[in-house]
Amino acid sequence: CWSISINQDGCQQVVGLTVVHNQLKGVNPAMVLPLWLRAVVNPKPLRMTRRLFSSDAVATQAAAAANIVSPTISAEEYRHRRTLLAQQLPANSLVIVEGNPQLNMTNDIPYRFRQNSNFRYLCPFPEPNAVLVFLTDNDHAILQTTLAVPPKDPYKEMWDGYRIGPEKANEVGHVDHATTNTLPSLLALLKQGQHANQVFSSRGDYPGPHLPTAMTQAELNSRPLNNHLATLRSVKSPAEIASLRAAAQASSLSFNRLMTQLAPGMTEWEVDALLELDFRRYGCRGHAYPPVVATGAHALTLHYVTNNSCCEQGQLLLIDAGAERAMYNADITRTLPVGGTFSPPQRALYEAVLRVQRTCIAAIGSSDGQSLHQLHQLSTALLLEECIRLGVLPAASTTARVRDVMPHTIGHPIGLDVHDPTLAGNSPIVPGSCVTVEPGLYIPENDAFPKEFQGIGIRIEDNIVMTETGPDVLTKDCVFDPDTVEQLCSQYTTP
């Protein structure tokens, strides 16, 4: 049993632990107690101080959240996007864009719904099982835009919530007309495409209930629309950039706050939960993707998302996470010292990665950074220099050896998707492009590398929008300087 008290500073104190072993006979303590209580298998006195949320802290967060603004994307912008798409396609084309269905995580328990990103780019209708259809004329002009949506159903609405229905869908989706998404309605809607020169479609992330059958019955063979949409989505509008900036600001503030809370004895899942709590307090939906919260050698696994180990004194904690706000995403990585101090080898690698990242960000738009492919080549050359200087790689190493310690590319586009679609790595970075820059070093635990560096994984990632005057770091408020990181990570101590 735990003895817990609240002191005058509003801190929760765990001042003792006693375990009665015969009450746990036949029970695995790890199955019934959180990971940070695993001392139960070797009971000893423990005192841990943990800061609770104060009313002042909540008020400060509320004030900060009020300053983060995500503009509503206008009806005119959605119509303009559809017009640009029509102009890319052959004249007299039928366009079909499918939204996502509602998926269940188990039996009859649904996941939280997220709309398909291509659909959302063209239409803000927020409910499942919607289909957007429009036909163009010989001059590439859109004749009529129609939205097929689930019909009103009072019984289902009693269980699952309000449905917009076709009566109001045209107003919400900024389209000309709305109908139901029943098979007869979809079939009648698609038959207008039987005389189109070509049919283009973008399917949802998972197939919806009626569209495949309707397209088969209407005898429509479609061509993929995704590359056309990727071209449009690669350059963000001012409203999109503002939404990305809001997600980045909320994420940065959450990361900075987490640094002041991090302490030996916390678990990776607790860090995961603290971040999501603050993402939501700053007005976001939550995690944009399953976060990587990786202590020690877990950081060598690039997509480690198990997040169930304990953060131990002297380890590094690599966190790759970001918030989703208004369906636009942030993607930040920081590597933090558990206990507040980098060891000399940890700091040497951290500063090497930071130098490479800062150089790559500054190079965006220059002759060395016209595309993500060029930026990756630059990062590889810089990392090779750093690794040879530190003795991580032999002096005769070539850039091919860098893949042993940084197996991923330097970055990716970001927007409605965390990994936004792109046509190729050599696509130019132009004003309106939004990308991540995320070099890293991951030193395997084998004798081909110096012992002092083995098992260390470090990545530093920021989000950048290219402007007419150069790169603008959307996540610049997220602390990265190693001295400041140490200062923040030393604020939460375990006496």
Short mmCIF file of C-alpha atoms in Angstrom, two decimals:
data_model
loop_
_atom_site.label_atom_id
_atom_site.label_comp_id
_atom_site.label_asym_id
_atom_site.label_seq_id
_atom_site.Cartn_x
_atom_site.Cartn_y
_atom_site.Cartn_z
CA CYS A 1 0.00 0.00 0.00
CA TRP A 2 1.08 3.57 -0.68
CA SER A 3 1.16 6.42 1.79
CA ILE A 4 0.34 9.66 -0.06
CA SER A 5 0.08 13.21 1.18
CA ILE A 6 -0.28 16.68 -0.34
CA ASN A 7 2.19 19.25 0.92
CA GLN A 8 1.79 23.01 1.18
CA ASP A 9 3.24 23.55 -2.30
CA GLY A 10 0.47 21.54 -3.91
CA CYS A 11 2.76 18.56 -4.54
CA GLN A 12 1.72 14.95 -4.21
CA GLN A 13 4.20 13.01 -2.06
CA VAL A 14 4.53 9.24 -2.07
CA VAL A 15 6.28 8.70 1.25
CA GLY A 16 6.24 4.93 1.71
CA LEU A 17 5.57 1.55 0.15
CA THR A 18 4.66 -1.64 1.98
CA VAL A 19 3.89 -4.92 0.23
CA VAL A 20 2.16 -7.87 1.87
CA HIS A 21 3.54 -10.74 -0.22
CA ASN A 22 0.95 -13.37 0.73
CA GLN A 23 -1.78 -11.16 -0.72
CA LEU A 24 -0.03 -11.25 -4.09
CA LYS A 25 0.54 -15.00 -4.18
CA GLY A 26 0.06 -16.25 -7.73
CA VAL A 27 -0.34 -12.70 -9.08
CA ASN A 28 2.23 -11.03 -11.28
CA PRO A 29 2.65 -7.51 -9.81
CA ALA A 30 3.55 -6.16 -13.24
CA MET A 31 0.07 -7.10 -14.41
CA VAL A 32 -1.72 -5.13 -11.73
CA LEU A 33 0.56 -2.16 -10.99
CA PRO A 34 1.87 0.57 -13.31
CA LEU A 35 5.40 0.09 -14.55
CA TRP A 36 6.83 2.78 -12.33
CA LEU A 37 5.66 0.75 -9.30
CA ARG A 38 7.64 -2.32 -10.27
CA ALA A 39 9.72 -1.84 -7.13
CA VAL A 40 7.01 -4.05 -5.63
CA VAL A 41 9.08 -7.09 -6.55
CA ASN A 42 11.91 -5.73 -4.40
CA PRO A 43 10.11 -3.55 -1.85
CA LYS A 44 12.01 -0.71 -0.24
CA PRO A 45 11.11 2.73 1.13
CA LEU A 46 10.45 5.28 -1.58
CA ARG A 47 9.76 8.99 -1.65
CA MET A 48 8.69 10.65 -4.86
CA THR A 49 7.48 14.20 -5.32
CA ARG A 50 5.15 14.92 -8.24
CA ARG A 51 3.72 18.30 -9.17
CA LEU A 52 -0.01 18.46 -9.58
CA PHE A 53 -1.77 20.84 -11.92
CA SER A 54 -2.32 24.18 -10.23
CA SER A 55 -5.09 26.61 -11.03
CA ASP A 56 -2.44 29.16 -12.08
CA ALA A 57 -0.93 26.69 -14.55
CA VAL A 58 -4.33 25.89 -16.03
CA ALA A 59 -5.13 29.59 -16.36
CA THR A 60 -1.78 30.22 -18.07
CA GLN A 61 -2.45 27.40 -20.52
CA ALA A 62 -5.94 28.74 -21.23
CA ALA A 63 -4.51 32.17 -22.01
CA ALA A 64 -1.89 30.66 -24.32
CA ALA A 65 -4.52 28.54 -26.06
CA ALA A 66 -6.61 31.65 -26.75
CA ASN A 67 -3.66 33.14 -28.64
CA ILE A 68 -3.40 30.14 -30.99
CA VAL A 69 -5.68 30.85 -33.94
CA SER A 70 -6.76 28.44 -36.68
CA PRO A 71 -8.68 30.35 -39.36
CA THR A 72 -11.72 28.76 -40.95
CA ILE A 73 -10.97 27.93 -44.57
CA SER A 74 -13.49 29.83 -46.66
CA ALA A 75 -16.08 28.45 -49.05
CA GLU A 76 -14.33 30.40 -51.81
CA GLU A 77 -11.07 28.57 -51.14
CA TYR A 78 -12.73 25.15 -51.36
CA ARG A 79 -14.39 26.13 -54.64
CA HIS A 80 -11.08 27.48 -55.94
CA ARG A 81 -9.34 24.18 -55.14
CA ARG A 82 -11.97 22.25 -57.09
CA THR A 83 -11.60 24.68 -60.01
CA LEU A 84 -7.82 24.19 -60.05
CA LEU A 85 -8.31 20.44 -60.05
CA ALA A 86 -10.76 20.65 -62.96
CA GLN A 87 -8.23 22.70 -64.93
CA GLN A 88 -5.60 19.96 -64.50
CA LEU A 89 -7.89 17.28 -65.96
CA PRO A 90 -9.04 16.67 -69.54
CA ALA A 91 -12.17 18.49 -70.61
CA ASN A 92 -15.51 16.79 -70.00
CA SER A 93 -14.28 14.71 -67.05
CA LEU A 94 -16.27 13.11 -64.22
CA VAL A 95 -14.58 13.45 -60.82
CA ILE A 96 -15.46 11.19 -57.88
CA VAL A 97 -13.88 11.76 -54.45
CA GLU A 98 -14.81 9.41 -51.63
CA GLY A 99 -14.69 10.28 -47.96
CA ASN A 100 -13.84 7.78 -45.25
CA PRO A 101 -16.28 5.30 -43.71
CA GLN A 102 -16.66 4.85 -39.96
CA LEU A 103 -14.39 2.03 -38.77
CA ASN A 104 -14.74 -0.06 -35.65
CA MET A 105 -11.80 -0.83 -33.39
CA THR A 106 -13.61 -3.90 -31.96
CA ASN A 107 -16.96 -5.51 -32.70
CA ASP A 108 -19.34 -2.51 -32.42
CA ILE A 109 -16.99 0.04 -30.79
CA PRO A 110 -15.96 2.76 -33.28
CA TYR A 111 -12.70 4.61 -33.67
CA ARG A 112 -12.86 8.37 -33.50
CA PHE A 113 -13.69 9.40 -37.04
CA ARG A 114 -11.16 11.21 -39.21
CA GLN A 115 -12.08 12.34 -42.70
CA ASN A 116 -10.01 11.30 -45.72
CA SER A 117 -7.46 14.04 -46.43
CA ASN A 118 -8.04 14.26 -50.19
CA PHE A 119 -11.78 14.57 -49.61
CA ARG A 120 -11.25 17.18 -46.90
CA TYR A 121 -8.98 19.20 -49.19
CA LEU A 122 -11.88 19.62 -51.62
CA CYS A 123 -14.85 19.62 -49.23
CA PRO A 124 -15.18 20.30 -45.48
CA PHE A 125 -18.07 17.89 -44.89
CA PRO A 126 -17.09 16.20 -41.61
CA GLU A 127 -19.17 13.00 -41.49
CA PRO A 128 -18.48 9.44 -42.68
CA ASN A 129 -19.53 7.82 -45.96
CA ALA A 130 -19.75 10.99 -48.07
CA VAL A 131 -19.00 11.11 -51.80
CA LEU A 132 -18.19 14.28 -53.77
CA VAL A 133 -19.00 14.24 -57.51
CA PHE A 134 -18.64 16.86 -60.21
CA LEU A 135 -18.61 16.96 -64.00
CA THR A 136 -16.63 19.40 -66.14
CA ASP A 137 -17.51 20.80 -69.56
CA ASN A 138 -15.44 21.24 -72.72
CA ASP A 139 -13.84 24.36 -71.22
CA HIS A 140 -12.83 22.56 -67.97
CA ALA A 141 -15.50 24.49 -66.03
CA ILE A 142 -17.38 22.64 -63.31
CA LEU A 143 -21.03 22.16 -64.27
CA GLN A 144 -22.37 21.10 -60.86
CA THR A 145 -20.87 19.83 -57.62
CA THR A 146 -22.93 17.24 -55.75
CA LEU A 147 -22.41 15.71 -52.33
CA ALA A 148 -23.89 12.32 -51.48
CA VAL A 149 -24.25 11.86 -47.71
CA PRO A 150 -26.02 9.53 -45.25
CA PRO A 151 -29.74 10.30 -44.90
CA LYS A 152 -31.21 11.58 -41.67
CA ASP A 153 -32.09 8.72 -39.31
CA PRO A 154 -33.61 9.65 -35.91
CA TYR A 155 -32.99 6.19 -34.45
CA LYS A 156 -29.29 6.09 -35.35
CA GLU A 157 -28.88 9.72 -34.34
CA MET A 158 -30.18 8.81 -30.89
CA TRP A 159 -27.22 6.44 -30.53
CA ASP A 160 -24.46 8.05 -32.59
CA GLY A 161 -25.28 11.75 -32.64
CA TYR A 162 -26.63 14.37 -35.00
CA ARG A 163 -26.42 13.86 -38.76
CA ILE A 164 -26.25 16.81 -41.09
CA GLY A 165 -28.22 15.01 -43.83
CA PRO A 166 -28.69 16.07 -47.46
CA GLU A 167 -30.96 18.94 -46.40
CA LYS A 168 -27.99 20.95 -45.05
CA ALA A 169 -25.02 19.18 -46.62
CA ASN A 170 -24.74 21.61 -49.53
CA GLU A 171 -24.34 24.51 -47.09
CA VAL A 172 -21.80 22.69 -44.91
CA GLY A 173 -19.84 21.23 -47.83
CA HIS A 174 -19.95 24.37 -50.00
CA VAL A 175 -21.45 22.48 -52.96
CA ASP A 176 -24.31 23.12 -55.38
CA HIS A 177 -26.48 20.12 -54.57
CA ALA A 178 -26.76 17.28 -52.06
CA THR A 179 -28.42 13.88 -52.13
CA THR A 180 -28.35 10.67 -50.11
CA ASN A 181 -25.56 8.12 -50.43
CA THR A 182 -27.92 5.17 -50.89
CA LEU A 183 -27.09 2.85 -53.78
CA PRO A 184 -29.97 4.08 -56.03
CA SER A 185 -29.01 7.72 -55.44
CA LEU A 186 -25.31 7.09 -56.12
CA LEU A 187 -26.12 5.12 -59.24
CA ALA A 188 -28.30 7.92 -60.61
CA LEU A 189 -25.57 10.44 -59.77
CA LEU A 190 -22.80 8.47 -61.48
CA LYS A 191 -24.74 7.76 -64.64
CA GLN A 192 -24.11 11.35 -65.71
CA GLY A 193 -20.53 10.26 -66.22
CA GLN A 194 -21.41 7.68 -68.85
CA HIS A 195 -20.94 10.38 -71.47
CA ALA A 196 -17.79 11.89 -69.94
CA ASN A 197 -14.55 11.61 -71.85
CA GLN A 198 -12.74 10.31 -68.77
CA VAL A 199 -13.54 9.39 -65.18
CA PHE A 200 -11.17 10.16 -62.29
CA SER A 201 -11.58 8.98 -58.71
CA SER A 202 -9.92 9.25 -55.32
CA ARG A 203 -11.01 6.54 -52.91
CA GLY A 204 -11.22 6.80 -49.15
CA ASP A 205 -8.61 5.22 -46.92
CA TYR A 206 -11.02 2.26 -46.67
CA PRO A 207 -13.86 1.34 -49.05
CA GLY A 208 -17.27 2.83 -48.32
CA PRO A 209 -20.55 0.93 -48.33
CA HIS A 210 -22.00 1.64 -51.79
CA LEU A 211 -19.58 3.45 -54.13
CA PRO A 212 -17.74 0.37 -55.53
CA THR A 213 -21.06 -1.30 -56.36
CA ALA A 214 -22.48 1.87 -57.90
CA MET A 215 -19.41 2.36 -60.11
CA THR A 216 -19.61 -1.26 -61.29
CA GLN A 217 -23.30 -0.99 -62.09
CA ALA A 218 -22.76 2.35 -63.86
CA GLU A 219 -19.98 0.65 -65.88
CA LEU A 220 -17.45 3.31 -64.99
CA ASN A 221 -13.72 2.64 -65.19
CA SER A 222 -11.83 5.38 -63.41
CA ARG A 223 -8.28 6.64 -63.43
CA PRO A 224 -6.51 7.64 -60.19
CA LEU A 225 -6.78 11.25 -59.09
CA ASN A 226 -4.16 11.15 -56.35
CA ASN A 227 -1.20 12.59 -58.27
CA HIS A 228 -3.28 15.57 -59.38
CA LEU A 229 -4.34 16.20 -55.79
CA ALA A 230 -0.77 15.74 -54.53
CA THR A 231 0.37 18.51 -56.88
CA LEU A 232 -2.29 20.89 -55.55
CA ARG A 233 -1.72 19.97 -51.90
CA SER A 234 2.05 20.43 -52.14
CA VAL A 235 1.71 24.23 -52.05
CA LYS A 236 -0.20 25.51 -49.03
CA SER A 237 -2.48 28.53 -49.00
CA PRO A 238 -2.12 31.25 -46.34
CA ALA A 239 -5.06 29.72 -44.43
CA GLU A 240 -3.42 26.29 -44.50
CA ILE A 241 -0.12 27.71 -43.29
CA ALA A 242 -1.94 29.44 -40.44
CA SER A 243 -3.49 26.10 -39.44
CA LEU A 244 -0.10 24.39 -39.58
CA ARG A 245 1.39 27.20 -37.51
CA ALA A 246 -1.34 26.77 -34.89
CA ALA A 247 -0.68 23.02 -34.63
CA ALA A 248 3.05 23.76 -34.38
CA GLN A 249 2.58 26.37 -31.65
CA ALA A 250 0.39 24.07 -29.55
CA SER A 251 2.88 21.23 -29.99
CA SER A 252 5.86 23.41 -29.12
CA LEU A 253 4.27 24.70 -25.92
CA SER A 254 3.35 21.14 -24.95
CA PHE A 255 6.90 19.88 -25.52
CA ASN A 256 8.36 22.74 -23.48
CA ARG A 257 5.97 22.06 -20.61
CA LEU A 258 6.78 18.36 -20.74
CA MET A 259 10.48 19.12 -20.32
CA THR A 260 9.72 20.69 -16.95
CA GLN A 261 7.78 17.56 -15.91
CA LEU A 262 10.18 14.86 -17.03
CA ALA A 263 11.82 12.92 -14.20
CA PRO A 264 13.48 9.57 -13.61
CA GLY A 265 10.84 7.00 -12.75
CA MET A 266 8.25 8.24 -15.22
CA THR A 267 7.12 5.80 -17.88
CA GLU A 268 7.05 6.32 -21.60
CA TRP A 269 3.26 6.00 -21.59
CA GLU A 270 3.02 8.71 -18.93
CA VAL A 271 5.00 11.05 -21.19
CA ASP A 272 2.69 10.04 -24.05
CA ALA A 273 -0.37 10.92 -21.91
CA LEU A 274 1.02 14.22 -20.62
CA LEU A 275 1.68 15.38 -24.17
CA GLU A 276 -1.81 14.48 -25.34
CA LEU A 277 -3.36 16.22 -22.34
CA ASP A 278 -1.57 19.46 -23.21
CA PHE A 279 -2.29 19.11 -26.93
CA ARG A 280 -5.97 19.07 -26.03
CA ARG A 281 -5.65 21.91 -23.54
CA TYR A 282 -4.12 24.00 -26.32
CA GLY A 283 -7.20 23.41 -28.48
CA CYS A 284 -6.09 20.43 -30.57
CA ARG A 285 -7.78 17.12 -31.29
CA GLY A 286 -4.91 15.20 -29.70
CA HIS A 287 -1.99 13.24 -31.14
CA ALA A 288 -1.60 13.61 -34.89
CA TYR A 289 -0.15 10.08 -34.97
CA PRO A 290 0.92 7.39 -32.50
CA PRO A 291 3.87 9.06 -30.77
CA VAL A 292 7.34 7.61 -30.45
CA VAL A 293 8.37 7.88 -26.79
CA ALA A 294 11.62 5.93 -26.67
CA THR A 295 14.02 5.69 -23.74
CA GLY A 296 17.59 4.50 -24.13
CA ALA A 297 18.18 1.99 -26.89
CA HIS A 298 14.48 2.02 -27.84
CA ALA A 299 15.38 5.13 -29.83
CA LEU A 300 17.28 2.90 -32.27
CA THR A 301 13.88 1.61 -33.44
CA LEU A 302 12.66 4.42 -35.66
CA HIS A 303 8.94 3.71 -35.28
CA TYR A 304 8.95 2.45 -31.70
CA VAL A 305 5.44 3.08 -30.36
CA THR A 306 5.15 0.45 -27.61
CA ASN A 307 5.83 3.20 -25.04
CA ASN A 308 5.77 0.98 -21.96
CA SER A 309 9.24 1.25 -20.40
CA CYS A 310 10.55 3.29 -17.51
CA CYS A 311 12.64 6.44 -18.00
CA GLU A 312 15.82 5.91 -16.00
CA GLN A 313 18.34 8.43 -14.68
CA GLY A 314 21.03 9.17 -17.26
CA GLN A 315 19.11 7.83 -20.25
CA LEU A 316 18.03 9.87 -23.24
CA LEU A 317 14.34 10.07 -24.10
CA LEU A 318 13.53 10.52 -27.80
CA ILE A 319 10.02 11.88 -28.36
CA ASP A 320 8.53 12.12 -31.86
CA ALA A 321 5.04 13.59 -31.52
CA GLY A 322 2.78 16.37 -32.73
CA ALA A 323 -0.73 17.70 -32.40
CA GLU A 324 -3.55 17.72 -34.94
CA ARG A 325 -5.57 20.92 -35.16
CA ALA A 326 -8.33 21.53 -37.71
CA MET A 327 -6.99 18.41 -39.51
CA TYR A 328 -3.55 20.00 -40.00
CA ASN A 329 -0.59 18.43 -38.25
CA ALA A 330 2.65 19.11 -36.46
CA ASP A 331 5.56 16.67 -36.30
CA ILE A 332 8.30 17.44 -33.75
CA THR A 333 11.15 15.34 -32.39
CA ARG A 334 13.22 16.26 -29.36
CA THR A 335 15.75 14.15 -27.48
CA LEU A 336 15.87 14.89 -23.75
CA PRO A 337 18.21 13.92 -20.90
CA VAL A 338 16.34 12.05 -18.15
CA GLY A 339 17.55 13.65 -14.93
CA GLY A 340 18.47 16.94 -16.58
CA THR A 341 22.06 16.45 -17.78
CA PHE A 342 23.55 15.10 -21.00
CA SER A 343 26.55 12.84 -20.52
CA PRO A 344 29.61 13.93 -22.56
CA PRO A 345 28.99 11.32 -25.32
CA GLN A 346 25.27 12.14 -25.41
CA ARG A 347 25.96 15.87 -25.68
CA ALA A 348 28.59 15.37 -28.38
CA LEU A 349 26.13 13.47 -30.57
CA TYR A 350 23.28 15.88 -29.77
CA GLU A 351 25.33 18.91 -30.78
CA ALA A 352 26.45 17.15 -33.97
CA VAL A 353 22.85 16.42 -34.99
CA LEU A 354 21.81 19.97 -34.08
CA ARG A 355 24.55 21.51 -36.22
CA VAL A 356 23.48 19.40 -39.20
CA GLN A 357 19.83 20.32 -38.70
CA ARG A 358 20.46 24.06 -38.41
CA THR A 359 22.66 24.00 -41.52
CA CYS A 360 20.03 22.08 -43.51
CA ILE A 361 17.23 24.42 -42.47
CA ALA A 362 19.28 27.44 -43.50
CA ALA A 363 20.01 25.78 -46.86
CA ILE A 364 16.35 25.36 -47.85
CA GLY A 365 15.81 27.26 -51.07
CA SER A 366 19.55 27.61 -51.77
CA SER A 367 21.49 25.69 -54.43
CA ASP A 368 21.99 22.91 -51.87
CA GLY A 369 18.35 22.79 -50.79
CA GLN A 370 16.13 23.12 -53.87
CA SER A 371 14.42 19.81 -53.04
CA LEU A 372 14.23 17.29 -50.22
CA HIS A 373 16.53 15.04 -52.25
CA GLN A 374 19.22 17.72 -52.38
CA LEU A 375 18.69 18.48 -48.71
CA HIS A 376 19.17 14.82 -47.87
CA GLN A 377 22.42 14.71 -49.82
CA LEU A 378 23.62 17.74 -47.88
CA SER A 379 22.65 16.17 -44.54
CA THR A 380 24.47 12.95 -45.44
CA ALA A 381 27.68 14.82 -46.22
CA LEU A 382 27.45 16.85 -43.02
CA LEU A 383 26.71 13.79 -40.87
CA LEU A 384 29.70 11.99 -42.38
CA GLU A 385 31.95 14.88 -41.33
CA GLU A 386 30.52 14.87 -37.81
CA CYS A 387 30.81 11.08 -37.44
CA ILE A 388 34.42 11.03 -38.60
CA ARG A 389 35.30 13.93 -36.29
CA LEU A 390 33.75 12.13 -33.29
CA GLY A 391 35.21 8.75 -34.22
CA VAL A 392 31.80 7.19 -34.76
CA LEU A 393 32.89 6.19 -38.27
CA PRO A 394 36.43 5.50 -39.55
CA ALA A 395 38.24 8.33 -41.30
CA ALA A 396 38.11 6.53 -44.65
CA SER A 397 34.31 6.20 -44.57
CA THR A 398 32.18 7.36 -47.49
CA THR A 399 28.64 8.73 -47.45
CA ALA A 400 27.37 5.19 -48.00
CA ARG A 401 28.36 4.39 -44.39
CA VAL A 402 26.09 7.14 -43.04
CA ARG A 403 23.10 4.92 -43.69
CA ASP A 404 24.38 2.66 -40.89
CA VAL A 405 23.75 5.46 -38.38
CA MET A 406 20.94 7.41 -40.11
CA PRO A 407 18.76 5.05 -42.16
CA HIS A 408 15.94 7.51 -42.94
CA THR A 409 15.74 10.54 -45.20
CA ILE A 410 16.08 14.13 -44.02
CA GLY A 411 12.38 14.96 -44.07
CA HIS A 412 8.97 14.84 -45.72
CA PRO A 413 6.10 17.15 -46.69
CA ILE A 414 3.54 17.84 -43.96
CA GLY A 415 -0.02 19.16 -44.09
CA LEU A 416 -3.39 17.44 -43.88
CA ASP A 417 -1.38 14.23 -43.57
CA VAL A 418 1.62 13.98 -41.28
CA HIS A 419 3.41 12.50 -44.29
CA ASP A 420 1.76 14.58 -46.98
CA PRO A 421 1.77 13.10 -50.50
CA THR A 422 4.59 14.07 -52.81
CA LEU A 423 5.34 13.26 -56.42
CA ALA A 424 9.07 12.65 -55.91
CA GLY A 425 11.94 13.55 -53.60
CA ASN A 426 13.29 15.90 -56.25
CA SER A 427 10.09 17.97 -56.36
CA PRO A 428 11.12 21.60 -55.86
CA ILE A 429 10.65 23.32 -52.51
CA VAL A 430 8.79 26.51 -53.42
CA PRO A 431 7.02 29.25 -51.44
CA GLY A 432 4.11 27.51 -49.75
CA SER A 433 5.92 24.17 -49.39
CA CYS A 434 5.83 22.77 -45.84
CA VAL A 435 8.39 20.14 -44.89
CA THR A 436 10.10 18.60 -41.89
CA VAL A 437 13.87 18.59 -41.35
CA GLU A 438 14.87 15.74 -39.05
CA PRO A 439 18.46 14.47 -39.08
CA GLY A 440 19.40 11.86 -36.53
CA LEU A 441 22.15 9.55 -35.35
CA TYR A 442 21.37 6.04 -34.10
CA ILE A 443 24.45 4.15 -32.95
CA PRO A 444 23.98 0.36 -32.99
CA GLU A 445 24.92 -1.71 -30.00
CA ASN A 446 27.81 -3.55 -31.62
CA ASP A 447 31.59 -3.32 -31.51
CA ALA A 448 31.86 -1.69 -34.93
CA PHE A 449 31.18 1.58 -33.08
CA PRO A 450 32.85 3.22 -30.07
CA LYS A 451 31.56 1.84 -26.79
CA GLU A 452 30.67 5.25 -25.34
CA PHE A 453 28.25 5.94 -28.21
CA GLN A 454 26.58 2.53 -28.50
CA GLY A 455 22.83 2.45 -27.87
CA ILE A 456 22.38 6.22 -28.21
CA GLY A 457 19.64 7.44 -30.54
CA ILE A 458 19.13 11.16 -31.20
CA ARG A 459 16.82 12.97 -33.60
CA ILE A 460 15.88 16.66 -33.79
CA GLU A 461 12.91 17.56 -36.00
CA ASP A 462 11.22 20.82 -36.88
CA ASN A 463 8.51 21.95 -39.31
CA ILE A 464 9.36 24.55 -41.92
CA VAL A 465 7.34 26.53 -44.44
CA MET A 466 9.14 28.07 -47.39
CA THR A 467 8.31 31.75 -47.94
CA GLU A 468 9.29 34.29 -50.57
CA THR A 469 12.11 35.44 -48.27
CA GLY A 470 13.35 32.03 -47.10
CA PRO A 471 12.53 29.23 -44.66
CA ASP A 472 10.27 29.98 -41.68
CA VAL A 473 10.49 27.48 -38.80
CA LEU A 474 6.93 26.93 -37.57
CA THR A 475 8.17 25.03 -34.50
CA LYS A 476 10.85 27.55 -33.53
CA ASP A 477 9.30 28.02 -30.07
CA CYS A 478 10.05 24.39 -29.16
CA VAL A 479 13.28 24.45 -27.13
CA PHE A 480 16.27 22.78 -28.80
CA ASP A 481 19.39 24.49 -27.39
CA PRO A 482 21.12 21.85 -25.21
CA ASP A 483 21.77 24.21 -22.30
CA THR A 484 18.12 25.29 -22.21
CA VAL A 485 16.95 21.70 -22.60
CA GLU A 486 19.05 20.73 -19.58
CA GLN A 487 17.71 23.67 -17.59
CA LEU A 488 14.07 22.73 -18.28
CA CYS A 489 14.62 19.00 -17.73
CA SER A 490 16.20 19.73 -14.34
CA GLN A 491 13.10 21.45 -12.94
CA TYR A 492 11.27 18.27 -12.01
CA THR A 493 13.37 16.35 -9.52
CA THR A 494 13.02 13.27 -7.40
CA PRO A 495 14.68 13.81 -4.03
#
